[in-house]
Coordinates of C-alpha atoms in Angstrom, one line a residue:
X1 CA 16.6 -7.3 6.2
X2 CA 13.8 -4.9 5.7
X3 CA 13.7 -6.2 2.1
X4 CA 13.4 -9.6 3.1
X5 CA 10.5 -9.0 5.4
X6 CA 8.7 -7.4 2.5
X7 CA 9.3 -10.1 -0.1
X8 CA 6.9 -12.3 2.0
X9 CA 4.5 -9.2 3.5
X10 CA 2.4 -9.3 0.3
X11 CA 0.0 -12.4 0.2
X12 CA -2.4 -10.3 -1.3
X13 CA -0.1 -9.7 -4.7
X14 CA 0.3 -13.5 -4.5
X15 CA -3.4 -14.3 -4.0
X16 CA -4.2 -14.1 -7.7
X17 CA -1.4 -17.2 -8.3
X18 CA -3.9 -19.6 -6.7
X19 CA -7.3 -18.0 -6.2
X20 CA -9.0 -18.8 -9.3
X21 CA -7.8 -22.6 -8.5
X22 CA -9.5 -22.2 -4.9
X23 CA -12.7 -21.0 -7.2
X24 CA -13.1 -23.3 -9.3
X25 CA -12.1 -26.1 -6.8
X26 CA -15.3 -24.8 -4.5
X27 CA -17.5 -23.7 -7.1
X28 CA -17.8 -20.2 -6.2
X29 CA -19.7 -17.9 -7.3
X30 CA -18.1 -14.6 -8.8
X31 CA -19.6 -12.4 -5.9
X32 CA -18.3 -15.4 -3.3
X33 CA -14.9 -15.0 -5.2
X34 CA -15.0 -11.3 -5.1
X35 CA -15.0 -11.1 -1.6
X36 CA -12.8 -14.2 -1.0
X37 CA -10.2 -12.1 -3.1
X38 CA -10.0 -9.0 -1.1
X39 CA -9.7 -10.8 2.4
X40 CA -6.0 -10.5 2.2
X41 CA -6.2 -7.0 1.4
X42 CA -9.1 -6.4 4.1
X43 CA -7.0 -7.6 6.7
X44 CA -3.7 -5.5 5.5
X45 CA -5.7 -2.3 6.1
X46 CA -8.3 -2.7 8.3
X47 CA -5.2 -4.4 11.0
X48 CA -3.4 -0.8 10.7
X49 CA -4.3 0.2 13.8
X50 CA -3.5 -3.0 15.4
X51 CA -0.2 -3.3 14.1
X52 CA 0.9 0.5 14.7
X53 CA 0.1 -0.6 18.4
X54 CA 1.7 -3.9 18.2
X55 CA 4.9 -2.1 17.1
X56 CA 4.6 1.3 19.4
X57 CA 4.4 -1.4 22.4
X58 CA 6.4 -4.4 20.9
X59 CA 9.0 -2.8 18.5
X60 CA 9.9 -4.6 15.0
X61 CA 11.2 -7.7 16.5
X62 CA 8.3 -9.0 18.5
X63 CA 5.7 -7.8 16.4
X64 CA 7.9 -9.6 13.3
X65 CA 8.1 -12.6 15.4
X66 CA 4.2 -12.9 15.8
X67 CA 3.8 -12.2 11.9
X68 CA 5.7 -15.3 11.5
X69 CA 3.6 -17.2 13.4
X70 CA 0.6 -16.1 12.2
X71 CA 1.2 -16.1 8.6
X72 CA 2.8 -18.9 8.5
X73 CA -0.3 -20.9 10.5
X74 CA -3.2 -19.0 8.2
X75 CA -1.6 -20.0 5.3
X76 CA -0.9 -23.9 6.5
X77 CA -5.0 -24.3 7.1
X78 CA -5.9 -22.7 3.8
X79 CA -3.5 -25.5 2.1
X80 CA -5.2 -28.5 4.4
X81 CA -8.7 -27.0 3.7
X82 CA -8.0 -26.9 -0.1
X83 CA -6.9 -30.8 0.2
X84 CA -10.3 -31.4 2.1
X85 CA -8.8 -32.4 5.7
X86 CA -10.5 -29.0 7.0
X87 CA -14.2 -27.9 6.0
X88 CA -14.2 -25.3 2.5
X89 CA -16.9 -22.6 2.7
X90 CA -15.7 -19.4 1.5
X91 CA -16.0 -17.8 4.7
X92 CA -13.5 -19.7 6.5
X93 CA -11.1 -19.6 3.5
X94 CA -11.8 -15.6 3.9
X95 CA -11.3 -16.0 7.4
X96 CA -7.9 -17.1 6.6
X97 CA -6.6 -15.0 4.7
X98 CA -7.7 -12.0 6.4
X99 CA -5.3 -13.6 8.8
X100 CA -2.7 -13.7 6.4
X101 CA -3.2 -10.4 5.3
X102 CA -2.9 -8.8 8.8
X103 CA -0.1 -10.4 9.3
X104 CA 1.6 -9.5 6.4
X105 CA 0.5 -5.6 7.0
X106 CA 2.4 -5.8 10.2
X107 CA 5.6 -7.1 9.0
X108 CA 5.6 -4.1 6.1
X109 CA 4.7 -2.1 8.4
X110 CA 7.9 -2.9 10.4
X111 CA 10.1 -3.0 7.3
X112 CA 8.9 0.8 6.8
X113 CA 8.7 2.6 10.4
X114 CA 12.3 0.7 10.3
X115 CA 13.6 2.7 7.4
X116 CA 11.5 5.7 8.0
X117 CA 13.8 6.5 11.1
X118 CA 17.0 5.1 9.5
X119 CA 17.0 7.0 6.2
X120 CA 15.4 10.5 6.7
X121 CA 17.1 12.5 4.0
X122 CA 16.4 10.1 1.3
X123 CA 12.9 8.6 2.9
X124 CA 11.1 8.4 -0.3
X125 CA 14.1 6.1 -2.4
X126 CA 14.3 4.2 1.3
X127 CA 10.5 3.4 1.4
X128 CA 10.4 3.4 -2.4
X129 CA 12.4 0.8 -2.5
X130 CA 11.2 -1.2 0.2
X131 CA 7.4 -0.7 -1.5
X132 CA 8.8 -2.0 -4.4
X133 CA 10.2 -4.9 -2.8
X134 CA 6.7 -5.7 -1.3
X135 CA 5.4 -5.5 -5.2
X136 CA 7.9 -8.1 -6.1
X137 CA 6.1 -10.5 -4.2
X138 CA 3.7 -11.2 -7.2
X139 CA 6.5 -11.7 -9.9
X140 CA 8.4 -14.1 -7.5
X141 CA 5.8 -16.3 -6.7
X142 CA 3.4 -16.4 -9.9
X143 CA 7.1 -17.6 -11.7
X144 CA 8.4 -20.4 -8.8
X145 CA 4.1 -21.4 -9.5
X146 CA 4.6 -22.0 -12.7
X147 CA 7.7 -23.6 -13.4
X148 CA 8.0 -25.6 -9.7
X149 CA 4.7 -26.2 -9.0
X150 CA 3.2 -28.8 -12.0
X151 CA 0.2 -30.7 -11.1
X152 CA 1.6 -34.5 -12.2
X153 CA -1.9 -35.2 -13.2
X154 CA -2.5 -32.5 -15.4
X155 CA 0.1 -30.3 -16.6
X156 CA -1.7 -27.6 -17.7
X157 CA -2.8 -27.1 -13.8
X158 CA -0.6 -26.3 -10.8
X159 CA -0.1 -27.8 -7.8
X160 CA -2.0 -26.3 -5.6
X161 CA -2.0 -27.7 -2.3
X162 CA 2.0 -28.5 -2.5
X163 CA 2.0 -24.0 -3.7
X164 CA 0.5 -23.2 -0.1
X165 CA 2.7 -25.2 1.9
X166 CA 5.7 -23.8 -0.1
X167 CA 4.1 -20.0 1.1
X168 CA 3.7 -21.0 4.4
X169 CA 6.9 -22.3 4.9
X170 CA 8.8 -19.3 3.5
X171 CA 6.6 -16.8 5.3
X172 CA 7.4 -18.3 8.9
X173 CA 11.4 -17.8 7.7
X174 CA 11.2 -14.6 5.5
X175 CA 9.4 -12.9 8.7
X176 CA 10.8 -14.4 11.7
X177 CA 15.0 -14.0 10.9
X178 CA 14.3 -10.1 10.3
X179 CA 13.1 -9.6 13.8
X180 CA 16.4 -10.1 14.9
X181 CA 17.8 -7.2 12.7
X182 CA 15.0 -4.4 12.0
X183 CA 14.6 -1.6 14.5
X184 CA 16.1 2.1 14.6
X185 CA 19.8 2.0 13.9
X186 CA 21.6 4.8 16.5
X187 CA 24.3 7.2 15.5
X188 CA 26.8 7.5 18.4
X189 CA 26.4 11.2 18.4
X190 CA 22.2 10.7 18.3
X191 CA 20.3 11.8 21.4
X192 CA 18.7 8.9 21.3
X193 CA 21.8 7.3 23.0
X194 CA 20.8 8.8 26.1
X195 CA 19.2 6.4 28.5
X196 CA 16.5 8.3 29.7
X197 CA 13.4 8.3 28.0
X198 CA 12.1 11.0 25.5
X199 CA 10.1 14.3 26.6
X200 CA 6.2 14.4 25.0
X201 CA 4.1 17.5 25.5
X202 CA 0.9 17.5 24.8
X203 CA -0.1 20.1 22.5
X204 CA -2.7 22.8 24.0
X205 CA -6.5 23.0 22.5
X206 CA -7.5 25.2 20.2
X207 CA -10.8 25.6 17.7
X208 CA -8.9 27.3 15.0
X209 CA -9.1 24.1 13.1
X210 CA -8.3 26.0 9.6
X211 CA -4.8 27.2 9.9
X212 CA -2.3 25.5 7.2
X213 CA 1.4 25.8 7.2
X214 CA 1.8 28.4 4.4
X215 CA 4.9 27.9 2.3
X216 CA 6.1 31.3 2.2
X217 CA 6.5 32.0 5.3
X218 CA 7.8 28.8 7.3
X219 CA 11.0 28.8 8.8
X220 CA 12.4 26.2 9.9
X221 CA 15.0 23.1 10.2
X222 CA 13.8 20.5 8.8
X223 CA 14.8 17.7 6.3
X224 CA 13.4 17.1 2.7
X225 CA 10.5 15.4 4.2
X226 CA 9.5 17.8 7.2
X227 CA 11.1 15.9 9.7
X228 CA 14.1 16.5 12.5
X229 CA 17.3 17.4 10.9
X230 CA 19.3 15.2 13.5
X231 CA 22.0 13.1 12.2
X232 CA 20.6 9.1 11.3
X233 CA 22.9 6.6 10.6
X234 CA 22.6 7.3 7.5
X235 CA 22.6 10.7 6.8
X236 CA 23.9 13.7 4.4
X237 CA 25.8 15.8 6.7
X238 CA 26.6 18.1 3.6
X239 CA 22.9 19.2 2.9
X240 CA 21.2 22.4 4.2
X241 CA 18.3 21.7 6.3
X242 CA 17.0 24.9 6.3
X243 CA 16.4 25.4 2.7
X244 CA 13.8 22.8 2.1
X245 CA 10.6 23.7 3.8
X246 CA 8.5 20.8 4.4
X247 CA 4.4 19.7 4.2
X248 CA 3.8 20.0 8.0
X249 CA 6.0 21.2 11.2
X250 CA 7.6 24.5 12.2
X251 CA 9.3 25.0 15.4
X252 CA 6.7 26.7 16.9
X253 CA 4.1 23.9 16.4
X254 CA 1.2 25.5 18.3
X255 CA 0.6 27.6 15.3
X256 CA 0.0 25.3 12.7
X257 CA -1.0 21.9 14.4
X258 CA -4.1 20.7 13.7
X259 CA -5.4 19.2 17.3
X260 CA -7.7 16.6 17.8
X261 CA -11.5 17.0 19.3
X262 CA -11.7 13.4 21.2
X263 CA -9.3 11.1 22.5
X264 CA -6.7 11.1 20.2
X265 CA -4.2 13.9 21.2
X266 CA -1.2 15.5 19.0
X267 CA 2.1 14.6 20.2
X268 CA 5.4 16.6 20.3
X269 CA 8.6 15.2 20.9
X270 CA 11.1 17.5 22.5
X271 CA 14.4 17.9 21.9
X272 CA 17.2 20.7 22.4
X273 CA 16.9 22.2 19.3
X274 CA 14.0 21.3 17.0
X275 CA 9.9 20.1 17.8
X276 CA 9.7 17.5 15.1
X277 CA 5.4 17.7 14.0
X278 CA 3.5 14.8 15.1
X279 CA -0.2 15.0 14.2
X280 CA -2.3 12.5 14.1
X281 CA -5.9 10.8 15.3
X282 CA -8.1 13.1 14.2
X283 CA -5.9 16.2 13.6
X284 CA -4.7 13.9 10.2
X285 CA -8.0 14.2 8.8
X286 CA -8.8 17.6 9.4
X287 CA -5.9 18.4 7.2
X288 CA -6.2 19.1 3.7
X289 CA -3.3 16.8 2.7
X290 CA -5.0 14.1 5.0
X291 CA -8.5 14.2 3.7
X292 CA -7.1 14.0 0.2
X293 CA -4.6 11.2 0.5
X294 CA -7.0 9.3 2.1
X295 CA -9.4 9.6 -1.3
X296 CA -6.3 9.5 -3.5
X297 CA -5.6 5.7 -1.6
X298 CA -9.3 5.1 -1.7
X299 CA -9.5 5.1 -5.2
X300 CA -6.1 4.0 -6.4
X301 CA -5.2 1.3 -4.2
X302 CA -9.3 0.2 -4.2
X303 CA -9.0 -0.1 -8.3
X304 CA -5.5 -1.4 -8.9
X305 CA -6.5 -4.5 -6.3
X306 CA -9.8 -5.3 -7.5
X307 CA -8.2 -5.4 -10.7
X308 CA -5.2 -7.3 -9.6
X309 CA -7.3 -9.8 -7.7
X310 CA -10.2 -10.2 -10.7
X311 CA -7.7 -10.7 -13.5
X312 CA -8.9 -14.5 -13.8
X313 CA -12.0 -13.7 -14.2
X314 CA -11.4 -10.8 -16.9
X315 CA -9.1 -13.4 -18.6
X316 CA -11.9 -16.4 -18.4
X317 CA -14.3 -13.7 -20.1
X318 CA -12.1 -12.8 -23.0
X319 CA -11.1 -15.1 -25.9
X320 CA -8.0 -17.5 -24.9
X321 CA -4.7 -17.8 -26.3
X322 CA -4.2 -20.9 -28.8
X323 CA -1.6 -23.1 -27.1
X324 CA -1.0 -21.4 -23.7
X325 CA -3.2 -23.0 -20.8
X326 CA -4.9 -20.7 -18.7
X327 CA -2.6 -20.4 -15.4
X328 CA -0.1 -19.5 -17.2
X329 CA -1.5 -16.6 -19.1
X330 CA -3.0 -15.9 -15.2
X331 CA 0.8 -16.1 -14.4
X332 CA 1.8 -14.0 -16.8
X333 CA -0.3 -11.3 -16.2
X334 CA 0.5 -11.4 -12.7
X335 CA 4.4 -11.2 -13.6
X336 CA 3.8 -7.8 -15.6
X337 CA 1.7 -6.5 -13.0
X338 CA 4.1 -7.1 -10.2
X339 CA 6.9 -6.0 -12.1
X340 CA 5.7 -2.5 -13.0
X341 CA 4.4 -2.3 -9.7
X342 CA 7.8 -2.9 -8.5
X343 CA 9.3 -0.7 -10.5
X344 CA 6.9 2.3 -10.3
X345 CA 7.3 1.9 -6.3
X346 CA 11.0 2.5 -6.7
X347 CA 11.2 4.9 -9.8
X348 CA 8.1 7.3 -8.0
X349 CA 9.6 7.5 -4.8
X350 CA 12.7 8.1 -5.8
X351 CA 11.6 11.0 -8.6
X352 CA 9.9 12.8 -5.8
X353 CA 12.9 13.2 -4.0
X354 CA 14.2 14.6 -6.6
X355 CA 11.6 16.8 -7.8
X356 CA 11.1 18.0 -4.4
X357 CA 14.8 18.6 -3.7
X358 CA 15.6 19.8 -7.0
X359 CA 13.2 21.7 -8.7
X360 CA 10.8 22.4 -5.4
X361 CA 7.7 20.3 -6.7
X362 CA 5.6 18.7 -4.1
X363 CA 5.3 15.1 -4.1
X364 CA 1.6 15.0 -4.1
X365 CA 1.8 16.5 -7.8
X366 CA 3.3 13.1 -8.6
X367 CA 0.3 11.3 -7.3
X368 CA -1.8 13.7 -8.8
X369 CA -0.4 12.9 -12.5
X370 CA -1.0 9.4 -11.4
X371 CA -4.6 9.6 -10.7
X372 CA -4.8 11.7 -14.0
X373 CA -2.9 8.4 -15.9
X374 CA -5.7 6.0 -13.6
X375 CA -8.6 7.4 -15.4
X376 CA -6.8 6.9 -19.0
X377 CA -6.0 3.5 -18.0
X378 CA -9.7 2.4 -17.4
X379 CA -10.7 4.3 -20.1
X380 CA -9.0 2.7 -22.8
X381 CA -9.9 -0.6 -20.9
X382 CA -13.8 -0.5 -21.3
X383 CA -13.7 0.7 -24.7
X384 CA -10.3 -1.2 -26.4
X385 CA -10.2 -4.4 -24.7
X386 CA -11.4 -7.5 -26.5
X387 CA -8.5 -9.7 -26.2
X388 CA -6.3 -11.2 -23.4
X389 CA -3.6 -9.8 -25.9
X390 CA -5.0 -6.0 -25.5
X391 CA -5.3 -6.4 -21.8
X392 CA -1.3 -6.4 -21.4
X393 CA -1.1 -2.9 -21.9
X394 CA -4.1 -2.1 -19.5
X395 CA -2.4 -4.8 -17.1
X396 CA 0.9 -2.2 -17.2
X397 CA -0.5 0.6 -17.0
X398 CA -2.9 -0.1 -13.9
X399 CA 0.2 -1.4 -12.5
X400 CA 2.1 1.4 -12.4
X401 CA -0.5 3.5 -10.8
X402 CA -0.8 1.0 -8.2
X403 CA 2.8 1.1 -7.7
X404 CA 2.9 4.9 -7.5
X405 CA 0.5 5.1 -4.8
X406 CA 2.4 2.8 -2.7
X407 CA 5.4 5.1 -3.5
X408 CA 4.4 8.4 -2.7
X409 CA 2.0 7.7 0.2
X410 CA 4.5 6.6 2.8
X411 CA 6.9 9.4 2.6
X412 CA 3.8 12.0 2.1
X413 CA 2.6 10.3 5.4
X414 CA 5.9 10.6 7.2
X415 CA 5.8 14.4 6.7
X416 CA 2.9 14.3 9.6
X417 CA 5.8 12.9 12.1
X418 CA 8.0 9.9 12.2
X419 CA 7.5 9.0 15.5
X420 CA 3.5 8.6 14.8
X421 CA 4.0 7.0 11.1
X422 CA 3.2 3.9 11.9
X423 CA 0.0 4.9 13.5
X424 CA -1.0 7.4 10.6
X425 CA 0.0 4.9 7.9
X426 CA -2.4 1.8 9.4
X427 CA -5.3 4.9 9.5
X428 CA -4.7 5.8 6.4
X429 CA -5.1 2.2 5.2
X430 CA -8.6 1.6 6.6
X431 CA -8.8 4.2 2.3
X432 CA -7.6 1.0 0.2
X433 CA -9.3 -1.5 2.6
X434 CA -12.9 0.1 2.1
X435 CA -12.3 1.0 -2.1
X436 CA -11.1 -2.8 -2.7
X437 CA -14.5 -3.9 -1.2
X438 CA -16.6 -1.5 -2.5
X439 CA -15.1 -2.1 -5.8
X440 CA -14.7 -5.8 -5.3
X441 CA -18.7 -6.2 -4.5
X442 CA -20.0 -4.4 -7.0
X443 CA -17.3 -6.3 -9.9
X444 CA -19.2 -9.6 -8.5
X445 CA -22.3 -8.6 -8.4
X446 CA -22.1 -7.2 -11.9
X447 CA -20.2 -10.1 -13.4
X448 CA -23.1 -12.5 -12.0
X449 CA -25.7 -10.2 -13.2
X450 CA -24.3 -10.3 -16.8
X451 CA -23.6 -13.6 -17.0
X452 CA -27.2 -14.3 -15.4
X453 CA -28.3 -13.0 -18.6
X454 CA -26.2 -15.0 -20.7
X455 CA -27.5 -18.2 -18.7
X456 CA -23.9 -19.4 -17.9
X457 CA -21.9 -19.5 -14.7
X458 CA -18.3 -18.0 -16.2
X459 CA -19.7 -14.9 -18.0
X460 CA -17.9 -14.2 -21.7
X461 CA -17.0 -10.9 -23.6
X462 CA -15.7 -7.6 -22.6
X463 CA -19.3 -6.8 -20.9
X464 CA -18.9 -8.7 -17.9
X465 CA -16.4 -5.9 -16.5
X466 CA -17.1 -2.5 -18.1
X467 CA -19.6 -1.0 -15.9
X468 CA -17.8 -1.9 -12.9
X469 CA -14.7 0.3 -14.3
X470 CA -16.9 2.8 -15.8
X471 CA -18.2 3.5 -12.4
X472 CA -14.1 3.4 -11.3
X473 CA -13.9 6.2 -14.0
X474 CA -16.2 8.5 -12.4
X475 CA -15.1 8.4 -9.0
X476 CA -11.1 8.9 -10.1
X477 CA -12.3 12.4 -11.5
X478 CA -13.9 13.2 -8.3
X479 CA -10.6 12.0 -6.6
X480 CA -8.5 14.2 -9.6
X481 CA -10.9 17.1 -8.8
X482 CA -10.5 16.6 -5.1
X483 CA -6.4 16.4 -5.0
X484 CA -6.4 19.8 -7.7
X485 CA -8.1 21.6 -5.1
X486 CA -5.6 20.6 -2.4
X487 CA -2.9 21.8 -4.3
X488 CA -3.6 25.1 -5.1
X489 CA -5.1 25.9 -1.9
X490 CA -2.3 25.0 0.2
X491 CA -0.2 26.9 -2.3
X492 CA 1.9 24.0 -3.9
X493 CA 1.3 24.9 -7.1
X494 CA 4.1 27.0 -6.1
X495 CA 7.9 26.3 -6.5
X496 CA 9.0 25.0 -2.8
X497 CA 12.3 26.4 -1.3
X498 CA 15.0 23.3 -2.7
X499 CA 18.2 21.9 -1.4
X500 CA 19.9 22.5 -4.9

């Protein structure tokens, strides 16, 4: 059931299906659109913090159930404002879809804190795989568009209106029958069986704000992804705990945690045998790991969306295909893109379990090859594109990127502490949030400025996009830079102790 609530969590991946229709239908202009386009994505990451708390007070089910309602509703009042029964300025329709978006964030989010307790030796295939569920959403949708949804009056355009009711509808279903499944799945021998609630400690003060776990010397009993070795429901009872040292934790955790200076304190959760690490608040950013995951997301997530989301208008620049109208090359592209996301979400998570396991290298070296393959990606796109027909290979190779941040960021995170995942993961998603509008803006504003020049309102030729991902070029070598130094100085350059 997780997998079903992330088939419908993603209404930004489907955005690009319809948004160009909602531009032209209104007239925007391609700043307007810009920032029309990253709404849903604004309101997946900026609502982290709400839906962590939503969930920590709530659980799955009612937070799902309020999902349902309100991505069902959102997406009904985009469709009647598109048909003209409800007033059009951009800003509402932004309004709506930030509504969308947030509650599509907090039905993911339940799909993953759900498998993040329920699959703790295998956490990165579990949330790989639900990730790359949530990256289906684009293939599904841009396909049942464009052979289902026919405009009777013009066949080379889609139904709009009758596409957003469809969404709607299968959002209110695909989020509200879950909530009667997810949740933390109990092992009759679990502690968590006992009736009484769990023991937190607070973790004393302490300035020493610059002491690491070092991999050489932790010992501990911990899981592949530094988190309690207690039995889940699904479990390997046949691995060794204590030969895979994790990211973050040790069983004395007042040595290595990282506490906060405000509000926010760093929470332990006792139990008889092992202190399973919970840092967060601002402890998560005075960590190494944190600061640089949170630039990694910034500029791979922020790049991979704006170019998801401005794909219609890169297409409308470049010379169209003879014979194919342009929704479905828009479709198209949003296929490939959805499927390599999906299948770099599942394929990355999975590989750095096994890496990890196997041959002792960190996870974060996967995202770091990632970044490295970002910057190659843009580069061939500002200086080989010309053609909608060159742009399929740029299209892929964006994709999987895109698809291998979503993969390797959740289990990273959940090395901090399961129990505060949900509210570390929705922080860490204020990164993409901010990149996708930084990114977004300037694309518009540098689209309308070039075709300013050219005196025309859809701007044409492979110049109307270039700086923007120039500018995407320089900032993924700071990020490459960034993550390098991370590595080597909290010694994962290193072979880690493995499981095999």
């Amino acid at each position: 059931m997780a997998l079903v609530a992330a088939t419908v969590s993603g209404p930004h991946y489907v955005f690009p299906t319809y948004g160009t229709s909602l531009a032209t239908k209104f007239q925007w202009s391609a700043l307007e659109n810009s920032l029309v386009s990253t709404a849903c994505f604004m309101g997946i990451s900026f609502s982290g913090p709400l839906c962590s708390f939503l969930i920590e007070r709530y659980g799955p089910k009612g937070t799902l159930r309020l999902s349902a309602f309100l991505g069902s509703i959102s997406l009904f009042l985009l469709a009647q404002t598109y048909k003209g029964v409800l007033p059009g300025p951009f800003e509402l329709c932004a309004f709506y879809l930030v509504l969308a978006g947030t509650a599509g964030a907090a039905a993911y989010l339940c799909a993953l804190d759900s498998q993040s307790h329920n699959f703790r030796h295998h956490r990165g295939m579990a949330m790989g795989f639900t990730s790359a569920t949530l990256g289906l959403c684009g293939l599904v949708f841009s396909q049942i568009n464009d052979y289902f949804f026919k405009n009777p009056a013009d066949p080379e355009e889609d139904d709009t209106y009758g596409f957003l009711l469809f969404l709607s509808v299968t959002t209110l279903f695909g989020m509200f029958v879950p909530s009667f499944v997810l949740g933390p799945l109990l092992h009759e021998n679990d502690e968590a069986l006992d009736s009484s609630p769990p023991m937190y400690n607070r973790v004393p003060p302490t300035t020493d704000l610059t002491v690491y776990p070092s991999m050489d010397t932790l010992d501990v009993g911990l899981d592949d992804d530094g988190c309690s070795s207690h039995p889940t429901l699904v479990d390997d009872s046949d691995i060794d705990s204590d030969a895979d040292a994790p990211l973050l934790g040790a069983k004395k955790p007042t040595n290595y945690m990282l506490p906060p200076q405000d509000e926010e304190e760093a929470v332990i959760i006792q139990d008889d045998d092992d202190v399973e690490p919970a840092i967060s608040g601002w402890a998560l950013f005075m960590h190494p790991v944190g600061q640089t995951m949170f630039v990694a997301l910034f500029v791979s997530l922020g790049i991979g969306y704006v170019y998801l989301a401005s794909v219609g208008q890169i297409l409308l620049s470049l010379p169209a295909i003879a014979g194919q109208p342009p929704q479905h090359v828009r479709n198209v592209h949003v296929s490939i893109f959805s499927f390599a996301n999906c299948t770099a979400r599942a394929f990355f998570g999975t590989l750095s379990d096994f890496l990890k396991n196997r041959f002792g290298i960190h996870r974060l070296w996967v995202f770091w090859a990632g970044i490295i393959g970002l910057g190659f990606a843009q580069l061939y796109l500002v200086t080989s594109v010309t053609t909608a027909q060159s742009l399929i290979p740029c299209t892929i190779a964006i994709a999987l990127v895109y698809g291998l941040s979503f993969g390797i960021a959740p289990a990273a995170t959940a090395e901090f502490g399961t129990n505060v995942f949900a509210r570390n993961w929705g922080i860490l998603l204020f990164a993409p949030a901010l990149g996708s509008q930084l990114f977004n803006v300037l694309f518009g504003a540098l689209y309308d400025m070039e075709a300013d020049k050219q005196g025309v309102h859809i701007c044409q030729g492979p110049e109307c996009f270039r700086h923007t991902y120039w500018v995407g070029i320089a900032t993924d070598v700071i990020c490459a830079i960034l993550m390098t130094w991370t590595l080597f100085k909290l010694g994962f350059h290193r072979r880690l102790p493995t499981t095999a």
